[in-house]
Structure formats: structure tokens, C-alpha cells
């Protein structure tokens, strides 16, 4: 029988559409000694038959996710740094122009966006429960509160700082399973004509673009224009703008305002039509997607096994959370990929969650190039392929798997 659950937004029935099996928490990069304590859960995505929101069937408690082993740093690429500097510039120029303007970022991570706001001398607050990255943000001069955002923290923030002109989240809102609590908090904290802006993994990229590796425990929701419109309306808000964001393989940024306060941009209707024409949440479409994802798994495993059998030296590049989904879904461990390299110091010397592939510094990769390398950080392909030009000049090859397995 197909498992069912209740939609976290509209209480409709959610039907399972993709099963990615037994998985650990995607950003829990373990020191070798901690392997015995690793926690696993069932990773599967389903679609709400009422509001069409794509979401996880089960979730891991958030307390398990943002522990010491949480090693994700949002400023880990030049592309991300430039992107968040542009986001800050936009807010500073368009929204934070008042005398006492105030912006709150939910899940500010290492402060990559608020850094620019702090430098501009504008009032801000980063709400960040993960201690390690919150410290990095503080070290940059960003004002932080080390907690989860929700209805009660919103009351406290409003009492201490007043209403926010902008509430922002990047790759955070999709991870807050209690969406009702989140929206109540936004309602408490946002000024009468303020905006709530969030940019998140897009269902269109995950399904039509086959970026199934965006699915992991932290991402409870894979929003679309249609599902966000329903969500906004339920809480007294309106979707007034939509933008494409190049981060993470293609995301959407949604701007919500209180109903009737701002005129919706034509982009909202335009993107809603794109989704309708793509049959984004149609059940046949989702069935074909699940089949295609399983084909990708078979192709990738067959390719890696074949290369190993031919005595080729292979490895992985980048240890993003996405790689946890892929390696665990495909059953790829150190016997197929002896190591992956990653530029994040906090990940080096640790093991990939679940697969236990050792993570080394990119220097080790350059010491002796492997012949074939799986580019797990494929969303940074341009930046990485350009930086590692010498790897290819020597005849070595990259392996990609989104939307299909291919060697370049
Ligand atoms: P990211 O794109 O943030 O993905 P996710 O949200 O799935 O974790 O992570 C990219 C990872 O790739 C991050 O661990 C840093 C690493 N990386 C490198 O090792 N070298 C590079 O040149 C770049 C751009 C990223
Ligand atoms: Zn729903």
C-alpha cells in the first residue's frame, strides 16, 4: 500500500512518490570515532493531493540535525558569496531605506548575507540555532540570537527590537516542518507593509530537472508557486513576487506581503503557468520521475563499478549535503569511491554521513589526480571545472548525474 501522511500546510492527503531509502542526516559529518552513534531514518518524498506541495513523508527531529556535527557553511563558494552580497544590496537599496530599518534573517548560517547589512550599519538580527556557524557569523560582526525561530522567539524579538521591515530566509524555510508556527511567528514580527522573502529548493528543479539529490532530511518542503500561493493565503499573506535564483541548481525566491498591501508582479502568474504546462505535480509525471531517478542510480553504480573493475582511480569532488542522498541511495561507499575532497575545513578529516567515505582537502586531490571524479557539488560546476582546469588538461574526466549520468 502507498504510505500516506497529512500535508503540513493544508492537512490534505500526501501520497508517497519517491523512496530514497534508509538515510542519515545529510549534514552530519562524523569524526571516525562517532560512527557507532549515527542515526538513520527513512527518506521519501510525497505530494499533497490538495495543495500540490512536495514534502518529506517522515522527518528527523530538528534537535538531531543542528548539532556539533552540522558542518554546512553557506559562504562555501565564490558564487554563493557574490549571490548573497547582491541579495543584501537589493534589500538595502529597496526595502531598508527608512531611518530605523530592521531586517531579520531566519537561519543566517555563517552570516554570508547579513555581513553586508552589518557593514552598511543597518539594524539586523540573525536567528541561528547551529552554534558553530552562529559563532562564525558573530566573528564577522553580525548580531545573532542562538535559537530556533518560532512563535515565541518572534514575540521576544518584536519586544526587544520592534517590527521587521524584511524577514528573510535562504534554504531555511523549507526546513521548518512546523510551517504554522513559522507563519505565526512571521505574522507577529513583520511590520504592516513589510515583506517575508525566502529562496528555497524548487520542485521544478527537483522533478523536471531531476535534481533528486536536493531531497534530504533538512529539506522538508520543495515549494512551487502554486503551493506557496495556497500557503500564503491560509495565513493572511499574498505571493507578490517570484524570482529565479541560480543557487543550488536553480531555486525560486518568493516574496510575501500581507494581503492587499502590495500589487503582485506579473512574474507570479507567469511562473504559475510554467508549472501548469509542465504538469509539475501530475501523478503520471511523478511516476516517470521516480523511474528516471532509479535509472540514474543504476547507471551511476554500473559506471563506477565498471571503472573500478578496469583498475581506474576514482574519487568524488565536494561533500555537499546532496552527496549524502546520492551515496546512500546508490549504496556507494569507500570501496567504490576511496575519498571525496571538500574545501570546507570543518568537513575535512571527517566521514561522509552514512557512506563513511573519508573527506580530504582539495590539496590531496591535486597531489595525485584520480582519473574519474564524481562532481557531487555539481551546482558549482562552472566554478570548480574552471578552477581545476589542470585536472582535465591531463585527460582526466568529470562524472555528472543530474539530469542524467554522463562523463565530460
Ligand atoms: P552546497 O552547494 O552548499 O550544497 P549543499 O546545500 O547540498 O550542501 O555545497 C557545496 C560543497 O562543495 C561545500 O561543501 C563546499 C564544496 N566546494 C568545494 O569543495 N570546492 C569548491 O570549489 C566549491 C565551489 C565548493
Ligand atoms: Zn497540502
Short mmCIF file of C-alpha atoms and ligand atoms in Angstrom, two decimals:
data_model
loop_
_atom_site.label_atom_id
_atom_site.label_comp_id
_atom_site.label_asym_id
_atom_site.label_seq_id
_atom_site.Cartn_x
_atom_site.Cartn_y
_atom_site.Cartn_z
CA UNK A 1 0.00 0.00 0.00
CA UNK A 2 1.24 3.53 -0.76
CA UNK A 3 2.07 5.27 2.51
CA UNK A 4 0.00 8.37 3.31
CA UNK A 5 0.54 11.31 5.58
CA UNK A 6 -1.16 14.64 6.27
CA UNK A 7 0.02 17.79 4.49
CA UNK A 8 1.87 20.09 6.88
CA UNK A 9 0.26 23.14 5.24
CA UNK A 10 -3.32 22.23 4.30
CA UNK A 11 -3.98 18.88 6.03
CA UNK A 12 -4.72 17.25 2.65
CA UNK A 13 -3.51 13.68 1.91
CA UNK A 14 0.13 13.33 0.92
CA UNK A 15 0.89 10.37 -1.37
CA UNK A 16 4.45 8.98 -1.46
CA UNK A 17 6.06 9.38 -4.89
CA UNK A 18 9.80 8.73 -4.41
CA UNK A 19 11.51 6.42 -1.93
CA UNK A 20 15.20 7.15 -1.30
CA UNK A 21 15.62 4.51 1.38
CA UNK A 22 17.48 4.49 4.67
CA UNK A 23 19.48 7.69 5.12
CA UNK A 24 21.41 9.57 7.81
CA UNK A 25 21.13 13.30 8.49
CA UNK A 26 22.70 14.85 5.39
CA UNK A 27 24.99 17.40 7.05
CA UNK A 28 26.07 15.22 10.00
CA UNK A 29 29.72 14.84 9.04
CA UNK A 30 31.14 12.38 11.54
CA UNK A 31 34.54 12.13 13.13
CA UNK A 32 35.63 8.49 12.56
CA UNK A 33 35.15 7.68 16.27
CA UNK A 34 31.44 8.66 16.20
CA UNK A 35 30.26 6.19 13.55
CA UNK A 36 28.55 3.94 16.11
CA UNK A 37 26.19 6.78 17.18
CA UNK A 38 24.93 7.56 13.69
CA UNK A 39 21.16 7.95 13.38
CA UNK A 40 19.25 6.76 10.29
CA UNK A 41 15.72 7.38 9.09
CA UNK A 42 13.51 6.71 6.09
CA UNK A 43 13.81 9.32 3.31
CA UNK A 44 10.86 9.59 0.94
CA UNK A 45 9.03 12.42 -0.81
CA UNK A 46 5.30 12.73 -1.34
CA UNK A 47 2.89 15.14 -2.98
CA UNK A 48 -0.18 16.74 -1.36
CA UNK A 49 -3.26 15.83 -3.35
CA UNK A 50 -4.93 19.11 -2.33
CA UNK A 51 -2.33 21.93 -2.43
CA UNK A 52 0.33 20.03 -4.53
CA UNK A 53 3.14 20.75 -2.08
CA UNK A 54 6.01 18.25 -2.46
CA UNK A 55 7.30 17.29 1.00
CA UNK A 56 9.05 14.64 3.04
CA UNK A 57 6.95 11.77 4.30
CA UNK A 58 8.91 11.47 7.59
CA UNK A 59 11.14 13.94 9.34
CA UNK A 60 14.09 13.83 11.73
CA UNK A 61 13.74 15.93 14.90
CA UNK A 62 15.42 19.32 14.29
CA UNK A 63 17.37 18.87 17.54
CA UNK A 64 19.17 15.95 15.88
CA UNK A 65 20.09 17.97 12.81
CA UNK A 66 21.85 21.11 14.02
CA UNK A 67 24.30 19.50 16.42
CA UNK A 68 28.07 19.78 16.64
CA UNK A 69 28.48 17.61 13.56
CA UNK A 70 26.48 20.19 11.50
CA UNK A 71 29.19 21.45 9.17
CA UNK A 72 27.42 23.39 6.44
CA UNK A 73 28.85 26.85 5.77
CA UNK A 74 26.72 28.96 3.45
CA UNK A 75 29.68 31.03 2.22
CA UNK A 76 31.47 27.92 0.92
CA UNK A 77 31.69 29.09 -2.72
CA UNK A 78 32.52 32.32 -4.54
CA UNK A 79 29.19 32.04 -6.33
CA UNK A 80 27.28 31.96 -3.02
CA UNK A 81 29.26 34.90 -1.61
CA UNK A 82 28.51 37.03 -4.67
CA UNK A 83 24.86 35.98 -4.67
CA UNK A 84 24.21 36.89 -1.03
CA UNK A 85 26.06 40.19 -1.39
CA UNK A 86 23.61 41.02 -4.22
CA UNK A 87 20.62 39.99 -2.08
CA UNK A 88 21.81 42.34 0.69
CA UNK A 89 22.40 45.17 -1.79
CA UNK A 90 18.84 44.76 -3.09
CA UNK A 91 17.31 44.91 0.39
CA UNK A 92 19.48 47.89 1.36
CA UNK A 93 18.50 49.82 -1.76
CA UNK A 94 14.80 48.93 -1.96
CA UNK A 95 13.45 47.93 1.45
CA UNK A 96 15.75 49.08 4.24
CA UNK A 97 15.79 52.77 3.39
CA UNK A 98 13.82 54.01 6.44
CA UNK A 99 15.57 55.75 9.33
CA UNK A 100 15.37 52.80 11.69
CA UNK A 101 15.01 49.93 9.22
CA UNK A 102 15.28 46.39 10.62
CA UNK A 103 15.85 43.04 8.92
CA UNK A 104 15.68 39.57 10.48
CA UNK A 105 17.22 36.54 8.82
CA UNK A 106 15.90 33.15 9.84
CA UNK A 107 18.81 30.68 9.72
CA UNK A 108 21.56 33.16 8.89
CA UNK A 109 24.21 30.42 8.99
CA UNK A 110 27.72 31.97 8.90
CA UNK A 111 26.33 35.45 8.21
CA UNK A 112 27.11 35.45 4.50
CA UNK A 113 24.17 37.79 3.71
CA UNK A 114 23.89 39.82 6.94
CA UNK A 115 27.59 40.62 6.78
CA UNK A 116 26.87 43.25 4.09
CA UNK A 117 23.91 44.61 6.09
CA UNK A 118 26.08 44.92 9.21
CA UNK A 119 28.77 46.74 7.22
CA UNK A 120 26.13 49.18 5.97
CA UNK A 121 25.29 49.92 9.62
CA UNK A 122 21.66 48.77 9.26
CA UNK A 123 19.80 47.14 12.17
CA UNK A 124 19.60 43.39 11.76
CA UNK A 125 19.29 40.13 13.66
CA UNK A 126 20.33 36.65 12.58
CA UNK A 127 18.37 33.80 14.17
CA UNK A 128 20.63 30.75 14.04
CA UNK A 129 20.30 27.61 16.17
CA UNK A 130 23.52 25.88 14.99
CA UNK A 131 26.23 27.08 17.40
CA UNK A 132 29.26 26.52 15.19
CA UNK A 133 28.07 28.62 12.24
CA UNK A 134 26.45 31.22 14.55
CA UNK A 135 29.92 31.82 16.03
CA UNK A 136 31.33 32.39 12.55
CA UNK A 137 28.61 34.98 11.90
CA UNK A 138 29.32 36.72 15.21
CA UNK A 139 33.02 36.84 14.40
CA UNK A 140 32.08 38.79 11.26
CA UNK A 141 30.22 41.41 13.29
CA UNK A 142 26.70 40.08 12.70
CA UNK A 143 24.21 40.31 15.61
CA UNK A 144 22.93 36.82 16.44
CA UNK A 145 20.41 35.06 18.61
CA UNK A 146 21.27 31.40 19.04
CA UNK A 147 17.82 29.75 18.83
CA UNK A 148 15.15 28.34 16.52
CA UNK A 149 12.70 30.82 15.00
CA UNK A 150 9.07 30.27 16.01
CA UNK A 151 6.03 31.97 17.55
CA UNK A 152 7.64 32.59 20.95
CA UNK A 153 11.04 33.80 19.68
CA UNK A 154 9.13 36.13 17.31
CA UNK A 155 7.35 37.72 20.30
CA UNK A 156 10.67 38.18 22.11
CA UNK A 157 12.37 39.70 19.06
CA UNK A 158 9.50 42.10 18.47
CA UNK A 159 9.58 43.23 22.11
CA UNK A 160 13.33 43.79 22.03
CA UNK A 161 13.79 45.27 18.55
CA UNK A 162 10.37 46.24 17.17
CA UNK A 163 8.73 45.04 13.94
CA UNK A 164 10.84 43.86 10.99
CA UNK A 165 10.66 45.52 7.57
CA UNK A 166 12.09 42.39 5.98
CA UNK A 167 12.13 38.81 7.19
CA UNK A 168 14.41 36.71 5.03
CA UNK A 169 15.37 33.06 4.79
CA UNK A 170 17.59 31.20 2.33
CA UNK A 171 17.36 27.40 2.28
CA UNK A 172 15.88 27.59 5.75
CA UNK A 173 12.12 27.95 5.41
CA UNK A 174 11.96 24.60 3.59
CA UNK A 175 13.48 23.00 6.68
CA UNK A 176 10.89 24.23 9.20
CA UNK A 177 8.36 21.40 9.43
CA UNK A 178 6.09 23.40 11.74
CA UNK A 179 5.06 25.79 8.99
CA UNK A 180 2.07 27.01 11.03
CA UNK A 181 4.37 28.07 13.87
CA UNK A 182 6.71 29.72 11.37
CA UNK A 183 3.92 31.72 9.71
CA UNK A 184 2.51 32.75 13.10
CA UNK A 185 5.98 33.99 14.02
CA UNK A 186 6.26 35.93 10.75
CA UNK A 187 2.81 37.43 11.35
CA UNK A 188 3.92 38.58 14.83
CA UNK A 189 7.22 40.06 13.76
CA UNK A 190 6.59 41.58 10.33
CA UNK A 191 5.62 45.28 10.05
CA UNK A 192 2.27 46.16 8.39
CA UNK A 193 3.87 46.75 4.99
CA UNK A 194 6.91 44.51 5.43
CA UNK A 195 7.88 41.57 3.27
CA UNK A 196 8.73 37.96 4.00
CA UNK A 197 11.23 36.74 1.40
CA UNK A 198 12.51 33.18 1.11
CA UNK A 199 14.56 31.37 -1.51
CA UNK A 200 14.43 27.62 -1.43
CA UNK A 201 14.89 24.42 -3.42
CA UNK A 202 12.33 24.43 -6.24
CA UNK A 203 10.04 21.49 -7.00
CA UNK A 204 10.56 22.22 -10.73
CA UNK A 205 14.34 21.72 -10.42
CA UNK A 206 13.93 18.61 -8.29
CA UNK A 207 11.32 16.95 -10.52
CA UNK A 208 11.62 18.32 -14.07
CA UNK A 209 15.37 18.97 -13.66
CA UNK A 210 15.82 15.60 -11.85
CA UNK A 211 17.87 17.13 -9.05
CA UNK A 212 16.63 14.40 -6.69
CA UNK A 213 19.75 14.95 -4.55
CA UNK A 214 18.11 18.13 -3.18
CA UNK A 215 15.94 15.73 -1.20
CA UNK A 216 17.38 15.16 2.27
CA UNK A 217 16.30 15.41 5.88
CA UNK A 218 16.81 19.17 6.21
CA UNK A 219 14.56 19.93 3.24
CA UNK A 220 11.07 19.10 4.45
CA UNK A 221 9.41 21.16 1.66
CA UNK A 222 10.04 21.58 -2.09
CA UNK A 223 7.97 24.66 -2.81
CA UNK A 224 6.36 25.76 -6.07
CA UNK A 225 4.44 28.90 -6.98
CA UNK A 226 1.15 27.09 -6.74
CA UNK A 227 1.78 25.59 -3.30
CA UNK A 228 3.21 28.85 -1.92
CA UNK A 229 0.11 30.74 -3.10
CA UNK A 230 -2.08 28.34 -1.12
CA UNK A 231 0.19 28.57 1.91
CA UNK A 232 0.33 32.38 1.86
CA UNK A 233 -3.43 32.68 1.62
CA UNK A 234 -4.04 30.38 4.59
CA UNK A 235 -2.04 32.72 6.81
CA UNK A 236 -3.32 36.10 5.57
CA UNK A 237 -0.50 36.76 3.13
CA UNK A 238 -0.21 37.02 -0.63
CA UNK A 239 2.55 35.95 -3.02
CA UNK A 240 3.59 39.24 -4.64
CA UNK A 241 6.80 38.34 -6.45
CA UNK A 242 8.84 35.41 -7.72
CA UNK A 243 12.46 35.45 -8.92
CA UNK A 244 14.76 32.80 -10.33
CA UNK A 245 17.88 32.18 -8.28
CA UNK A 246 20.84 30.30 -9.77
CA UNK A 247 21.95 28.82 -6.43
CA UNK A 248 21.76 25.08 -5.76
CA UNK A 249 21.00 24.19 -9.36
CA UNK A 250 18.06 26.62 -9.69
CA UNK A 251 15.81 27.86 -6.92
CA UNK A 252 12.89 30.28 -6.65
CA UNK A 253 12.69 33.31 -4.37
CA UNK A 254 9.19 34.06 -3.10
CA UNK A 255 8.12 37.45 -1.73
CA UNK A 256 5.06 37.50 0.54
CA UNK A 257 3.26 40.59 1.82
CA UNK A 258 0.11 40.98 3.87
CA UNK A 259 -2.94 40.53 1.63
CA UNK A 260 -3.78 43.63 -0.40
CA UNK A 261 -0.73 45.64 0.67
CA UNK A 262 1.40 45.21 -2.47
CA UNK A 263 0.46 44.66 -6.12
CA UNK A 264 1.58 41.22 -7.32
CA UNK A 265 4.20 41.25 -10.08
CA UNK A 266 3.29 39.60 -13.43
CA UNK A 267 6.07 37.07 -12.68
CA UNK A 268 3.77 35.28 -10.24
CA UNK A 269 1.18 34.41 -12.87
CA UNK A 270 3.87 33.70 -15.48
CA UNK A 271 5.65 31.14 -13.30
CA UNK A 272 2.35 29.56 -12.22
CA UNK A 273 1.59 28.95 -15.90
CA UNK A 274 5.02 27.41 -16.49
CA UNK A 275 4.27 24.95 -13.69
CA UNK A 276 0.84 24.10 -15.06
CA UNK A 277 2.24 23.47 -18.52
CA UNK A 278 4.98 21.23 -17.09
CA UNK A 279 2.36 19.12 -15.21
CA UNK A 280 4.70 19.51 -12.27
CA UNK A 281 2.67 17.59 -9.72
CA UNK A 282 0.67 15.32 -12.02
CA UNK A 283 0.76 11.70 -10.79
CA UNK A 284 1.94 10.17 -14.13
CA UNK A 285 4.66 12.77 -14.30
CA UNK A 286 5.81 11.94 -10.77
CA UNK A 287 5.79 8.22 -11.56
CA UNK A 288 8.05 8.85 -14.58
CA UNK A 289 10.29 10.96 -12.36
CA UNK A 290 10.67 8.16 -9.82
CA UNK A 291 11.57 5.72 -12.64
CA UNK A 292 14.13 8.17 -14.04
CA UNK A 293 15.75 8.63 -10.62
CA UNK A 294 16.08 4.85 -10.24
CA UNK A 295 17.60 4.69 -13.74
CA UNK A 296 20.16 7.30 -12.68
CA UNK A 297 21.08 5.17 -9.68
CA UNK A 298 21.57 2.07 -11.84
CA UNK A 299 23.61 3.98 -14.44
CA UNK A 300 25.87 5.63 -11.88
CA UNK A 301 26.57 2.45 -9.94
CA UNK A 302 27.22 0.48 -13.17
CA UNK A 303 29.61 3.17 -14.39
CA UNK A 304 31.59 3.32 -11.13
CA UNK A 305 31.78 -0.48 -10.80
CA UNK A 306 32.95 -0.76 -14.41
CA UNK A 307 35.67 1.85 -13.88
CA UNK A 308 36.83 0.13 -10.69
CA UNK A 309 36.91 -3.24 -12.45
CA UNK A 310 39.11 -1.64 -15.15
CA UNK A 311 41.51 -0.51 -12.42
CA UNK A 312 40.72 3.20 -12.82
CA UNK A 313 41.40 5.58 -9.94
CA UNK A 314 38.14 7.31 -8.99
CA UNK A 315 37.05 9.79 -6.32
CA UNK A 316 34.43 12.43 -5.51
CA UNK A 317 34.62 16.23 -5.55
CA UNK A 318 32.65 18.18 -2.97
CA UNK A 319 30.88 16.81 0.09
CA UNK A 320 27.60 18.77 -0.10
CA UNK A 321 24.54 17.50 1.73
CA UNK A 322 23.29 16.40 -1.70
CA UNK A 323 26.10 13.82 -1.84
CA UNK A 324 24.69 12.14 1.27
CA UNK A 325 21.45 11.42 -0.58
CA UNK A 326 23.21 10.12 -3.68
CA UNK A 327 25.78 7.91 -1.96
CA UNK A 328 23.26 6.37 0.43
CA UNK A 329 20.56 5.88 -2.20
CA UNK A 330 23.08 4.27 -4.58
CA UNK A 331 24.99 2.32 -1.92
CA UNK A 332 28.27 3.98 -2.86
CA UNK A 333 30.92 3.59 -0.13
CA UNK A 334 34.73 3.81 0.16
CA UNK A 335 35.10 0.54 -1.80
CA UNK A 336 33.82 2.41 -4.90
CA UNK A 337 34.96 5.94 -4.06
CA UNK A 338 38.01 5.85 -1.75
CA UNK A 339 37.72 9.57 -0.90
CA UNK A 340 35.99 12.86 -1.65
CA UNK A 341 37.67 16.24 -1.36
CA UNK A 342 35.98 19.35 0.01
CA UNK A 343 37.24 22.87 0.68
CA UNK A 344 35.30 23.26 3.97
CA UNK A 345 37.89 22.89 6.77
CA UNK A 346 35.19 21.64 9.19
CA UNK A 347 34.36 18.70 6.90
CA UNK A 348 37.95 17.58 6.27
CA UNK A 349 39.13 14.62 8.35
CA UNK A 350 35.51 13.58 8.85
CA UNK A 351 33.41 10.93 7.10
CA UNK A 352 30.52 11.36 4.68
CA UNK A 353 27.27 10.62 6.55
CA UNK A 354 26.11 7.02 6.12
CA UNK A 355 28.55 6.07 3.37
CA UNK A 356 31.61 6.79 5.57
CA UNK A 357 33.72 7.92 2.62
CA UNK A 358 36.66 9.91 4.05
CA UNK A 359 36.74 13.66 3.29
CA UNK A 360 40.12 15.18 2.46
CA UNK A 361 41.33 18.61 1.43
CA UNK A 362 41.40 19.52 -2.28
CA UNK A 363 45.22 19.57 -1.96
CA UNK A 364 45.17 15.77 -1.62
CA UNK A 365 43.12 15.56 -4.83
CA UNK A 366 45.71 17.73 -6.63
CA UNK A 367 48.69 15.73 -5.29
CA UNK A 368 47.73 12.81 -7.50
CA UNK A 369 44.71 13.35 -9.72
CA UNK A 370 42.23 10.46 -9.88
CA UNK A 371 41.23 9.61 -13.47
CA UNK A 372 37.46 9.91 -12.97
CA UNK A 373 35.80 12.16 -10.43
CA UNK A 374 32.13 12.34 -9.47
CA UNK A 375 31.26 16.03 -9.20
CA UNK A 376 28.91 15.95 -6.21
CA UNK A 377 28.98 19.77 -5.97
CA UNK A 378 27.53 19.89 -9.50
CA UNK A 379 25.70 23.15 -8.78
CA UNK A 380 29.17 24.78 -8.69
CA UNK A 381 30.34 23.00 -11.87
CA UNK A 382 31.41 26.19 -13.67
CA UNK A 383 33.46 27.45 -10.74
CA UNK A 384 35.06 24.07 -9.99
CA UNK A 385 35.78 22.96 -13.58
CA UNK A 386 37.45 26.33 -14.27
CA UNK A 387 39.47 26.19 -11.04
CA UNK A 388 40.59 22.60 -11.69
CA UNK A 389 41.39 23.08 -15.39
CA UNK A 390 44.72 21.22 -14.94
CA UNK A 391 42.78 18.05 -13.96
CA UNK A 392 41.12 17.92 -17.38
CA UNK A 393 44.16 19.11 -19.29
CA UNK A 394 45.81 15.85 -18.23
CA UNK A 395 42.95 13.86 -19.76
CA UNK A 396 41.01 13.13 -16.57
CA UNK A 397 37.20 13.21 -16.59
CA UNK A 398 34.31 14.55 -14.55
CA UNK A 399 31.24 12.40 -13.93
CA UNK A 400 27.87 14.17 -13.60
CA UNK A 401 24.50 12.60 -12.78
CA UNK A 402 21.90 15.43 -12.95
CA UNK A 403 19.74 15.26 -15.01
CA UNK A 404 21.45 12.08 -16.39
CA UNK A 405 24.70 10.22 -15.85
CA UNK A 406 27.39 11.50 -18.20
CA UNK A 407 31.15 11.85 -18.49
CA UNK A 408 32.68 15.17 -19.54
P1 LIG B 1 26.46 23.48 -1.44
O1 LIG B 1 26.42 23.92 -2.83
O2 LIG B 1 26.22 24.49 -0.41
O3 LIG B 1 25.45 22.28 -1.35
P2 LIG B 1 24.53 21.58 -0.22
O4 LIG B 1 23.45 22.56 0.12
O5 LIG B 1 23.99 20.36 -0.94
O6 LIG B 1 25.38 21.21 0.95
O7 LIG B 1 27.84 22.77 -1.08
C1 LIG B 1 28.93 22.75 -1.90
C2 LIG B 1 30.05 21.95 -1.25
O8 LIG B 1 31.12 21.86 -2.18
C3 LIG B 1 30.60 22.58 0.01
O9 LIG B 1 30.87 21.56 0.97
C4 LIG B 1 31.91 23.22 -0.44
C5 LIG B 1 32.31 22.32 -1.58
N1 LIG B 1 33.11 23.02 -2.61
C6 LIG B 1 34.43 22.64 -2.81
O10 LIG B 1 34.94 21.71 -2.15
N2 LIG B 1 35.17 23.31 -3.74
C7 LIG B 1 34.66 24.33 -4.48
O11 LIG B 1 35.36 24.90 -5.32
C8 LIG B 1 33.29 24.71 -4.27
C9 LIG B 1 32.67 25.79 -5.08
C10 LIG B 1 32.54 24.03 -3.32
ZN1 LIG B 2 -1.40 20.47 1.11
#
